[in-house]
Amino acid sequence: LSAKQESELLHKMKQENDAGADLRRSAYVHLLFGEMLSRTKKVTAGSEYVQKAISIMETNYANNLSVTEIASELGLERCYFSTVFVQETGKTPHSYLNEIRIKKACTLIEIGEHSINEIATATGIEPVNFSRVFKKYTGKLPREYNKKAD
């Protein structure tokens, strides 16, 4: 319904006083609610799982967290969970988790109080893999990240 049609419908609801008016008013209310619901963002079960998964990732990124563990915590099979996650976010769960970790690592590097190994451990990335993963997501090695341009 257009805004004008909704307005006309509301006006009709107020004006009608015959024997069937109550029944028609009830139908109009259902019609208006139906229109309102059709305009709201559709929330699927998949998006609820994805939001829960993101919450798990954001609070447990420093742990040795796997996609299988996240899926299990949600009560889902790993492949199904990964498929739903990619459909909703456009990223694999592993990639999304690494992005969270690298954002946290960037913050820690900018603070400048910790070694690269400490930052790797604090963000849940094995120190031996940290530089490679960091460069994949930022385009720079950790030691290059916070240096001022000459």
mmCIF file with all atom_site columns, C-alpha atoms in Angstrom, residues 10 35-36 38 41 52 67 71 79-80 88 94 104-105 128 130-131 141-142 148:
data_model
loop_
_atom_site.group_PDB
_atom_site.id
_atom_site.type_symbol
_atom_site.label_atom_id
_atom_site.label_alt_id
_atom_site.label_comp_id
_atom_site.label_asym_id
_atom_site.label_entity_id
_atom_site.label_seq_id
_atom_site.pdbx_PDB_ins_code
_atom_site.Cartn_x
_atom_site.Cartn_y
_atom_site.Cartn_z
_atom_site.occupancy
_atom_site.B_iso_or_equiv
_atom_site.pdbx_formal_charge
_atom_site.auth_seq_id
_atom_site.auth_comp_id
_atom_site.auth_asym_id
_atom_site.auth_atom_id
_atom_site.pdbx_PDB_model_num
ATOM 1  C CA . LEU A 1 10  ? -7.380 4.730   8.216  1.00 0.00 ? 10  LEU A CA 1
ATOM 2  C CA . GLU A 1 35  ? 2.173  -4.167  5.090  1.00 0.00 ? 35  GLU A CA 1
ATOM 3  C CA . MET A 1 36  ? 4.374  -3.064  7.989  1.00 0.00 ? 36  MET A CA 1
ATOM 4  C CA . SER A 1 38  ? 6.595  -6.840  4.672  1.00 0.00 ? 38  SER A CA 1
ATOM 5  C CA . LYS A 1 41  ? 14.188 -6.393  7.248  1.00 0.00 ? 41  LYS A CA 1
ATOM 6  C CA . LYS A 1 52  ? 25.836 -15.389 17.560 1.00 0.00 ? 52  LYS A CA 1
ATOM 7  C CA . VAL A 1 67  ? 35.227 -23.037 12.940 1.00 0.00 ? 67  VAL A CA 1
ATOM 8  C CA . ALA A 1 71  ? 29.554 -24.459 14.783 1.00 0.00 ? 71  ALA A CA 1
ATOM 9  C CA . CYS A 1 79  ? 29.737 -27.305 6.627  1.00 0.00 ? 79  CYS A CA 1
ATOM 10 C CA . TYR A 1 80  ? 26.198 -25.979 7.042  1.00 0.00 ? 80  TYR A CA 1
ATOM 11 C CA . GLU A 1 88  ? 25.302 -13.738 5.179  1.00 0.00 ? 88  GLU A CA 1
ATOM 12 C CA . HIS A 1 94  ? 37.962 -18.411 9.389  1.00 0.00 ? 94  HIS A CA 1
ATOM 13 C CA . LYS A 1 104 ? 43.025 -6.165  17.487 1.00 0.00 ? 104 LYS A CA 1
ATOM 14 C CA . ALA A 1 105 ? 46.672 -6.710  16.529 1.00 0.00 ? 105 ALA A CA 1
ATOM 15 C CA . VAL A 1 128 ? 55.217 -18.482 13.630 1.00 0.00 ? 128 VAL A CA 1
ATOM 16 C CA . PHE A 1 130 ? 51.574 -14.086 12.561 1.00 0.00 ? 130 PHE A CA 1
ATOM 17 C CA . SER A 1 131 ? 53.623 -12.073 10.036 1.00 0.00 ? 131 SER A CA 1
ATOM 18 C CA . LEU A 1 141 ? 54.470 -6.824  7.775  1.00 0.00 ? 141 LEU A CA 1
ATOM 19 C CA . PRO A 1 142 ? 53.830 -6.102  11.462 1.00 0.00 ? 142 PRO A CA 1
ATOM 20 C CA . LYS A 1 148 ? 55.680 6.870   9.854  1.00 0.00 ? 148 LYS A CA 1
#
